[in-house]
mmCIF file of C-alpha atoms and ligand atoms in Angstrom:
data_model
loop_
_atom_site.group_PDB
_atom_site.id
_atom_site.type_symbol
_atom_site.label_atom_id
_atom_site.label_comp_id
_atom_site.label_asym_id
_atom_site.label_seq_id
_atom_site.Cartn_x
_atom_site.Cartn_y
_atom_site.Cartn_z
ATOM 1 C CA MET J 1 101.713 -41.639 -79.292
ATOM 2 C CA ALA J 2 102.956 -38.373 -77.863
ATOM 3 C CA THR J 3 101.942 -35.292 -79.774
ATOM 4 C CA GLU J 4 104.438 -33.267 -81.794
ATOM 5 C CA ALA J 5 104.438 -30.418 -79.291
ATOM 6 C CA GLY J 6 103.438 -30.611 -75.640
ATOM 7 C CA PRO J 7 100.716 -28.446 -74.215
ATOM 8 C CA ARG J 8 103.269 -26.243 -72.478
ATOM 9 C CA GLN J 9 105.634 -25.705 -75.390
ATOM 10 C CA PRO J 10 106.355 -21.988 -75.086
ATOM 11 C CA ALA J 11 106.093 -19.914 -78.257
ATOM 12 C CA ARG J 12 109.395 -18.238 -77.485
ATOM 13 C CA LEU J 13 112.770 -19.488 -76.430
ATOM 14 C CA ARG J 14 113.470 -19.050 -72.767
ATOM 15 C CA ALA J 15 116.913 -18.553 -71.214
ATOM 16 C CA SER J 16 116.802 -19.922 -67.683
ATOM 17 C CA ILE J 17 119.114 -20.607 -64.751
ATOM 18 C CA ALA J 18 118.909 -22.948 -61.747
ATOM 19 C CA ILE J 19 118.331 -21.438 -58.317
ATOM 20 C CA THR J 20 117.807 -22.888 -54.843
ATOM 21 C CA PRO J 21 117.030 -21.266 -51.513
ATOM 22 C CA TYR J 22 118.861 -23.977 -49.541
ATOM 23 C CA PRO J 23 122.541 -23.431 -48.731
ATOM 24 C CA GLY J 24 124.802 -26.407 -48.221
ATOM 25 C CA LYS J 25 125.198 -29.459 -50.390
ATOM 26 C CA PHE J 26 127.445 -28.993 -53.420
ATOM 27 C CA ALA J 27 125.282 -29.445 -56.520
ATOM 28 C CA PRO J 28 124.999 -28.244 -60.123
ATOM 29 C CA ILE J 29 122.981 -25.252 -58.963
ATOM 30 C CA PRO J 30 124.924 -22.051 -59.576
ATOM 31 C CA LEU J 31 122.848 -19.631 -57.510
ATOM 32 C CA VAL J 32 121.950 -20.218 -53.857
ATOM 33 C CA GLY J 33 120.118 -17.719 -51.676
ATOM 34 C CA GLU J 34 116.971 -15.725 -51.093
ATOM 35 C CA PHE J 35 114.851 -15.326 -54.226
ATOM 36 C CA ALA J 36 114.461 -11.612 -53.423
ATOM 37 C CA ASP J 37 118.243 -11.193 -53.678
ATOM 38 C CA LEU J 38 118.859 -13.465 -56.666
ATOM 39 C CA LEU J 39 116.009 -12.750 -59.091
ATOM 40 C CA PRO J 40 116.717 -9.051 -59.789
ATOM 41 C CA ARG J 41 120.360 -9.869 -60.583
ATOM 42 C CA VAL J 42 119.351 -12.812 -62.791
ATOM 43 C CA ALA J 43 116.983 -10.562 -64.753
ATOM 44 C CA GLY J 44 119.730 -7.946 -64.986
ATOM 45 C CA LEU J 45 122.019 -10.452 -66.714
ATOM 46 C CA GLY J 46 119.378 -10.972 -69.415
ATOM 47 C CA TYR J 47 117.682 -14.206 -68.378
ATOM 48 C CA ASN J 48 113.916 -14.344 -68.837
ATOM 49 C CA ALA J 49 113.258 -17.456 -66.723
ATOM 50 C CA VAL J 50 114.472 -19.478 -63.756
ATOM 51 C CA GLU J 51 114.206 -23.096 -62.664
ATOM 52 C CA LEU J 52 113.672 -23.521 -58.964
ATOM 53 C CA HIS J 53 115.179 -26.441 -57.040
ATOM 54 C CA VAL J 54 112.916 -26.837 -54.034
ATOM 55 C CA ARG J 55 111.508 -29.505 -51.774
ATOM 56 C CA ARG J 56 108.215 -28.176 -50.430
ATOM 57 C CA PRO J 57 105.435 -26.248 -52.187
ATOM 58 C CA GLU J 58 105.565 -23.587 -49.452
ATOM 59 C CA ASP J 59 109.093 -22.729 -50.648
ATOM 60 C CA ILE J 60 107.458 -21.227 -53.741
ATOM 61 C CA SER J 61 104.243 -19.841 -52.279
ATOM 62 C CA PRO J 62 102.555 -17.021 -54.233
ATOM 63 C CA ALA J 63 103.316 -14.622 -51.361
ATOM 64 C CA ARG J 64 107.029 -15.376 -51.635
ATOM 65 C CA LEU J 65 107.280 -15.370 -55.377
ATOM 66 C CA ASP J 66 104.602 -13.858 -57.578
ATOM 67 C CA ALA J 67 105.136 -10.110 -57.092
ATOM 68 C CA LEU J 68 108.886 -10.622 -57.290
ATOM 69 C CA LEU J 69 108.632 -12.529 -60.580
ATOM 70 C CA ALA J 70 106.385 -9.870 -62.082
ATOM 71 C CA ARG J 71 108.692 -7.057 -60.957
ATOM 72 C CA CYS J 72 111.721 -8.805 -62.468
ATOM 73 C CA GLY J 73 109.939 -9.900 -65.662
ATOM 74 C CA LEU J 74 110.907 -13.530 -65.018
ATOM 75 C CA GLN J 75 108.991 -16.755 -65.597
ATOM 76 C CA VAL J 76 109.463 -20.061 -63.798
ATOM 77 C CA ALA J 77 110.316 -22.581 -66.512
ATOM 78 C CA GLY J 78 110.720 -25.633 -64.308
ATOM 79 C CA LEU J 79 110.512 -27.045 -60.810
ATOM 80 C CA ALA J 80 113.208 -29.498 -59.703
ATOM 81 C CA THR J 81 111.992 -31.540 -56.791
ATOM 82 C CA GLY J 82 114.618 -34.268 -56.336
ATOM 83 C CA GLN J 83 115.470 -33.114 -52.836
ATOM 84 C CA MET J 84 112.200 -34.655 -51.626
ATOM 85 C CA PHE J 85 113.913 -38.016 -52.296
ATOM 86 C CA THR J 86 117.505 -37.186 -51.377
ATOM 87 C CA VAL J 87 116.474 -35.466 -48.126
ATOM 88 C CA GLU J 88 113.143 -37.102 -47.179
ATOM 89 C CA GLY J 89 113.183 -40.450 -49.001
ATOM 90 C CA LEU J 90 109.998 -39.737 -50.986
ATOM 91 C CA GLY J 91 110.384 -41.563 -54.324
ATOM 92 C CA PHE J 92 108.223 -43.033 -57.094
ATOM 93 C CA SER J 93 109.852 -46.477 -57.046
ATOM 94 C CA VAL J 94 110.432 -47.009 -53.318
ATOM 95 C CA LYS J 95 108.920 -50.103 -51.703
ATOM 96 C CA ASP J 96 107.488 -48.357 -48.627
ATOM 97 C CA PRO J 97 103.911 -47.506 -49.675
ATOM 98 C CA ALA J 98 103.746 -44.445 -47.412
ATOM 99 C CA LEU J 99 106.916 -42.912 -48.862
ATOM 100 C CA ARG J 100 105.736 -43.726 -52.398
ATOM 101 C CA ALA J 101 102.290 -42.218 -51.829
ATOM 102 C CA GLY J 102 104.002 -39.238 -50.207
ATOM 103 C CA ALA J 103 106.042 -38.664 -53.358
ATOM 104 C CA VAL J 104 102.928 -38.770 -55.554
ATOM 105 C CA GLU J 105 101.030 -36.420 -53.244
ATOM 106 C CA ARG J 106 103.937 -33.950 -53.042
ATOM 107 C CA VAL J 107 104.411 -33.893 -56.822
ATOM 108 C CA ASN J 108 100.670 -33.336 -57.251
ATOM 109 C CA GLU J 109 100.868 -30.386 -54.872
ATOM 110 C CA PHE J 110 103.702 -29.005 -56.977
ATOM 111 C CA ALA J 111 101.584 -29.543 -60.106
ATOM 112 C CA ARG J 112 98.838 -27.263 -58.759
ATOM 113 C CA ARG J 113 101.389 -24.503 -58.277
ATOM 114 C CA ALA J 114 103.193 -25.288 -61.553
ATOM 115 C CA SER J 115 99.923 -24.760 -63.379
ATOM 116 C CA ASP J 116 99.720 -21.142 -62.164
ATOM 117 C CA LEU J 117 103.394 -20.559 -62.915
ATOM 118 C CA GLY J 118 103.390 -22.177 -66.379
ATOM 119 C CA ALA J 119 106.222 -24.432 -65.213
ATOM 120 C CA ALA J 120 107.103 -28.055 -65.953
ATOM 121 C CA ILE J 121 108.035 -30.505 -63.196
ATOM 122 C CA PHE J 122 111.280 -32.460 -63.464
ATOM 123 C CA VAL J 123 111.359 -36.159 -62.729
ATOM 124 C CA GLY J 124 114.973 -36.763 -61.759
ATOM 125 C CA TYR J 125 115.910 -38.173 -58.365
ATOM 126 C CA VAL J 126 112.232 -38.278 -57.313
ATOM 127 C CA ARG J 127 112.136 -41.473 -59.413
ATOM 128 C CA GLY J 128 113.819 -43.147 -56.445
ATOM 129 C CA SER J 129 116.613 -45.682 -56.798
ATOM 130 C CA VAL J 130 116.258 -48.689 -59.090
ATOM 131 C CA SER J 131 118.067 -51.981 -58.502
ATOM 132 C CA THR J 132 120.357 -53.518 -61.107
ATOM 133 C CA GLU J 133 119.355 -57.038 -59.902
ATOM 134 C CA ALA J 134 117.031 -58.614 -62.475
ATOM 135 C CA GLY J 135 114.497 -59.846 -59.898
ATOM 136 C CA GLU J 136 114.263 -56.474 -58.165
ATOM 137 C CA ARG J 137 114.547 -54.165 -61.135
ATOM 138 C CA GLU J 138 111.207 -55.015 -62.721
ATOM 139 C CA GLY J 139 109.323 -54.246 -59.515
ATOM 140 C CA ASP J 140 111.158 -50.949 -59.021
ATOM 141 C CA LEU J 141 110.398 -49.830 -62.578
ATOM 142 C CA GLY J 142 106.794 -51.008 -62.318
ATOM 143 C CA ARG J 143 106.217 -48.955 -59.166
ATOM 144 C CA MET J 144 107.887 -45.978 -60.827
ATOM 145 C CA ALA J 145 105.635 -46.248 -63.892
ATOM 146 C CA ASP J 146 102.544 -46.568 -61.712
ATOM 147 C CA SER J 147 103.450 -43.487 -59.633
ATOM 148 C CA LEU J 148 104.189 -41.545 -62.803
ATOM 149 C CA ARG J 149 100.805 -42.400 -64.307
ATOM 150 C CA ARG J 150 99.082 -41.119 -61.153
ATOM 151 C CA CYS J 151 101.008 -37.845 -61.284
ATOM 152 C CA CYS J 152 100.571 -37.406 -65.046
ATOM 153 C CA ASP J 153 96.818 -37.995 -64.781
ATOM 154 C CA PHE J 154 96.581 -35.419 -62.009
ATOM 155 C CA ALA J 155 98.723 -32.874 -63.901
ATOM 156 C CA ALA J 156 97.184 -33.274 -67.373
ATOM 157 C CA PRO J 157 93.981 -31.279 -66.777
ATOM 158 C CA LEU J 158 96.154 -28.599 -65.137
ATOM 159 C CA GLY J 159 98.173 -28.294 -68.367
ATOM 160 C CA VAL J 160 101.372 -29.361 -66.618
ATOM 161 C CA ASP J 161 104.084 -31.564 -68.125
ATOM 162 C CA LEU J 162 106.333 -33.917 -66.178
ATOM 163 C CA LEU J 163 109.816 -34.201 -67.644
ATOM 164 C CA LEU J 164 111.876 -37.400 -67.351
ATOM 165 C CA GLU J 165 115.622 -36.719 -67.512
ATOM 166 C CA PRO J 166 118.106 -39.314 -68.777
ATOM 167 C CA ILE J 167 120.963 -39.120 -66.224
ATOM 168 C CA ASN J 168 124.480 -40.538 -66.510
ATOM 169 C CA ARG J 169 125.458 -44.001 -65.227
ATOM 170 C CA TYR J 170 127.449 -42.665 -62.260
ATOM 171 C CA GLU J 171 124.352 -41.075 -60.694
ATOM 172 C CA VAL J 172 121.375 -43.369 -61.392
ATOM 173 C CA ASN J 173 120.673 -46.974 -62.427
ATOM 174 C CA ASP J 174 117.556 -46.474 -64.534
ATOM 175 C CA PHE J 175 117.680 -44.357 -67.718
ATOM 176 C CA HIS J 176 120.915 -42.994 -69.171
ATOM 177 C CA THR J 177 120.059 -42.370 -72.823
ATOM 178 C CA VAL J 178 117.294 -40.786 -74.868
ATOM 179 C CA ASP J 179 116.468 -44.212 -76.350
ATOM 180 C CA GLN J 180 116.027 -45.799 -72.912
ATOM 181 C CA ALA J 181 113.917 -42.899 -71.676
ATOM 182 C CA LEU J 182 111.726 -42.917 -74.800
ATOM 183 C CA ALA J 183 111.066 -46.638 -74.341
ATOM 184 C CA PHE J 184 109.918 -45.944 -70.773
ATOM 185 C CA LEU J 185 107.766 -43.003 -71.953
ATOM 186 C CA ARG J 186 105.979 -45.407 -74.292
ATOM 187 C CA GLU J 187 105.474 -47.869 -71.452
ATOM 188 C CA VAL J 188 104.000 -45.206 -69.155
ATOM 189 C CA GLY J 189 101.836 -44.018 -72.034
ATOM 190 C CA ARG J 190 100.947 -40.501 -70.914
ATOM 191 C CA PRO J 191 101.366 -37.606 -73.403
ATOM 192 C CA ASN J 192 102.254 -35.110 -70.666
ATOM 193 C CA LEU J 193 105.274 -37.200 -69.673
ATOM 194 C CA ARG J 194 108.057 -35.720 -71.803
ATOM 195 C CA LEU J 195 111.854 -35.539 -71.779
ATOM 196 C CA LEU J 196 114.281 -33.204 -70.056
ATOM 197 C CA LEU J 197 117.605 -33.318 -71.889
ATOM 198 C CA ASP J 198 120.984 -32.404 -70.402
ATOM 199 C CA THR J 199 124.040 -32.006 -72.617
ATOM 200 C CA PHE J 200 126.386 -32.934 -69.740
ATOM 201 C CA HIS J 201 124.710 -36.338 -69.365
ATOM 202 C CA MET J 202 124.339 -36.705 -73.146
ATOM 203 C CA ASN J 203 128.092 -36.168 -73.618
ATOM 204 C CA ILE J 204 128.745 -39.128 -71.311
ATOM 205 C CA GLU J 205 126.043 -41.491 -72.568
ATOM 206 C CA GLU J 206 124.882 -40.771 -76.128
ATOM 207 C CA PRO J 207 126.715 -42.124 -79.177
ATOM 208 C CA SER J 208 125.958 -38.753 -80.803
ATOM 209 C CA ILE J 209 124.562 -35.755 -78.938
ATOM 210 C CA PHE J 210 123.236 -34.345 -82.213
ATOM 211 C CA GLU J 211 121.450 -37.511 -83.363
ATOM 212 C CA SER J 212 119.901 -37.895 -79.922
ATOM 213 C CA LEU J 213 118.672 -34.289 -79.987
ATOM 214 C CA ARG J 214 116.947 -35.090 -83.290
ATOM 215 C CA ALA J 215 115.427 -38.314 -81.932
ATOM 216 C CA ALA J 216 114.165 -36.536 -78.803
ATOM 217 C CA ALA J 217 112.835 -33.452 -80.609
ATOM 218 C CA PRO J 218 109.120 -34.409 -80.729
ATOM 219 C CA HIS J 219 109.218 -35.197 -77.012
ATOM 220 C CA SER J 220 111.370 -32.443 -75.566
ATOM 221 C CA SER J 221 111.208 -28.686 -75.170
ATOM 222 C CA TYR J 222 113.546 -28.281 -72.212
ATOM 223 C CA ILE J 223 117.328 -28.655 -72.254
ATOM 224 C CA HIS J 224 119.951 -28.256 -69.553
ATOM 225 C CA VAL J 225 122.639 -26.655 -71.704
ATOM 226 C CA VAL J 226 125.791 -27.537 -69.800
ATOM 227 C CA ASP J 227 129.378 -28.137 -70.869
ATOM 228 C CA SER J 228 131.386 -31.385 -70.738
ATOM 229 C CA ASN J 229 132.758 -30.588 -67.256
ATOM 230 C CA ARG J 230 129.340 -29.472 -65.937
ATOM 231 C CA TRP J 231 130.523 -25.865 -65.979
ATOM 232 C CA ALA J 232 128.736 -23.139 -67.967
ATOM 233 C CA PRO J 233 128.729 -23.666 -71.748
ATOM 234 C CA GLY J 234 131.957 -22.378 -73.224
ATOM 235 C CA PHE J 235 134.047 -23.511 -70.243
ATOM 236 C CA GLY J 236 134.388 -27.088 -71.541
ATOM 237 C CA HIS J 237 134.689 -28.728 -74.960
ATOM 238 C CA LEU J 238 131.140 -29.224 -76.299
ATOM 239 C CA ASP J 239 130.101 -27.559 -79.578
ATOM 240 C CA PHE J 240 127.058 -25.443 -78.721
ATOM 241 C CA GLU J 241 126.879 -23.799 -82.144
ATOM 242 C CA GLU J 242 126.274 -27.258 -83.620
ATOM 243 C CA VAL J 243 123.719 -27.966 -80.874
ATOM 244 C CA ALA J 244 121.960 -24.721 -81.884
ATOM 245 C CA ARG J 245 122.032 -25.651 -85.574
ATOM 246 C CA VAL J 246 120.350 -28.971 -84.787
ATOM 247 C CA LEU J 247 117.739 -27.185 -82.660
ATOM 248 C CA ARG J 248 117.088 -24.777 -85.548
ATOM 249 C CA GLU J 249 116.612 -27.765 -87.851
ATOM 250 C CA THR J 250 114.133 -29.419 -85.441
ATOM 251 C CA GLY J 251 112.180 -26.190 -84.902
ATOM 252 C CA PHE J 252 112.950 -26.088 -81.180
ATOM 253 C CA ARG J 253 111.032 -23.460 -79.211
ATOM 254 C CA GLY J 254 111.601 -24.169 -75.569
ATOM 255 C CA THR J 255 113.875 -23.577 -72.610
ATOM 256 C CA LEU J 256 117.672 -23.517 -72.450
ATOM 257 C CA SER J 257 118.644 -23.709 -68.795
ATOM 258 C CA ALA J 258 121.902 -23.393 -66.855
ATOM 259 C CA GLU J 259 121.975 -26.267 -64.391
ATOM 260 C CA ILE J 260 125.716 -25.830 -63.913
ATOM 261 C CA LEU J 261 128.302 -26.086 -61.171
ATOM 262 C CA PRO J 262 129.087 -22.794 -59.406
ATOM 263 C CA ARG J 263 132.469 -22.567 -61.151
ATOM 264 C CA PRO J 264 134.604 -20.502 -61.082
ATOM 265 C CA ASP J 265 131.741 -19.097 -59.024
ATOM 266 C CA GLY J 266 127.970 -18.979 -59.488
ATOM 267 C CA TRP J 267 127.675 -15.484 -60.922
ATOM 268 C CA ALA J 268 130.621 -15.933 -63.300
ATOM 269 C CA GLY J 269 128.944 -19.116 -64.558
ATOM 270 C CA ALA J 270 125.633 -17.293 -64.908
ATOM 271 C CA ALA J 271 127.220 -14.447 -66.882
ATOM 272 C CA GLN J 272 129.004 -16.932 -69.169
ATOM 273 C CA ALA J 273 125.943 -19.101 -69.833
ATOM 274 C CA ILE J 274 123.697 -16.221 -70.909
ATOM 275 C CA GLN J 275 126.267 -15.105 -73.506
ATOM 276 C CA VAL J 276 126.200 -18.566 -75.082
ATOM 277 C CA TYR J 277 122.389 -18.801 -74.868
ATOM 278 C CA ARG J 278 122.049 -15.469 -76.703
ATOM 279 C CA ARG J 279 124.226 -16.732 -79.560
ATOM 280 C CA MET J 280 122.346 -20.052 -79.629
ATOM 281 C CA GLN J 281 119.016 -18.217 -79.694
ATOM 282 C CA ALA J 282 120.130 -16.167 -82.710
ATOM 283 C CA THR J 283 121.102 -19.378 -84.527
ATOM 284 C CA ILE J 284 117.936 -21.263 -83.529
ATOM 285 C CA GLU J 285 115.645 -18.423 -84.572
ATOM 286 C CA GLY J 286 117.732 -17.612 -87.640
ATOM 287 C CA THR J 287 118.080 -13.958 -86.750
HETATM 288 MN MN1 LIG Y 1 120.142 -31.887 -65.605
#
């Protein structure tokens, strides 16, 4: 059984936003550019954390990052590493043993760095693709579980959590709902494998966002707080005050993070999201 609170459950709520240094591909990452340019502005808006979407550990080397984080008063809440699969083909479920071992090794390298940063590691696209054919699917999921156990066992003594994100049916073939992801967590059987929730995906897949937040509560302290259209909260039709009331009820103390489309542009989305997170924080903490 997973414990009530993971080893990395922060004592305080963190308001975070997604950042990547790589220009190009359109993705739900509002801020793209050099960390030295982005982080001071992010701190100025009132965020106290960032999640970094990167592919190689050298992208987040101490020389590049640590002094800057300290100067800005920012923490790194999470590391998103899916680009190692989408760009390089390194995935937990892939058949090629070299690519699979490469994914495990790369995630382990990230875990060493995540330990210093106090960050969690997301397990999204790095899962690799999973077939919908019955004969193939079992093997894909078995390889994924095996890779995950290796990474969890490496990360556990470092105090690092891996976070499995249920993702909507149009993007992946494996886990879409909290229930499906919790069943897989039980199968993997490692307490430092926890859930990353995302209200955009939950709005598509969950019968009730609020009931699923309650069900996931013992296993999750990180939420992508995103509106129905994947824009910043408040730009779509989800009820974030009710989300906050549920999180107050479950005693949530974790990270709210803006993994949102750069709409109408990245900084406008960033400014909007932090307003909503401040109101949610007041509700969650009952202040
Ligand atoms: Mn997400």
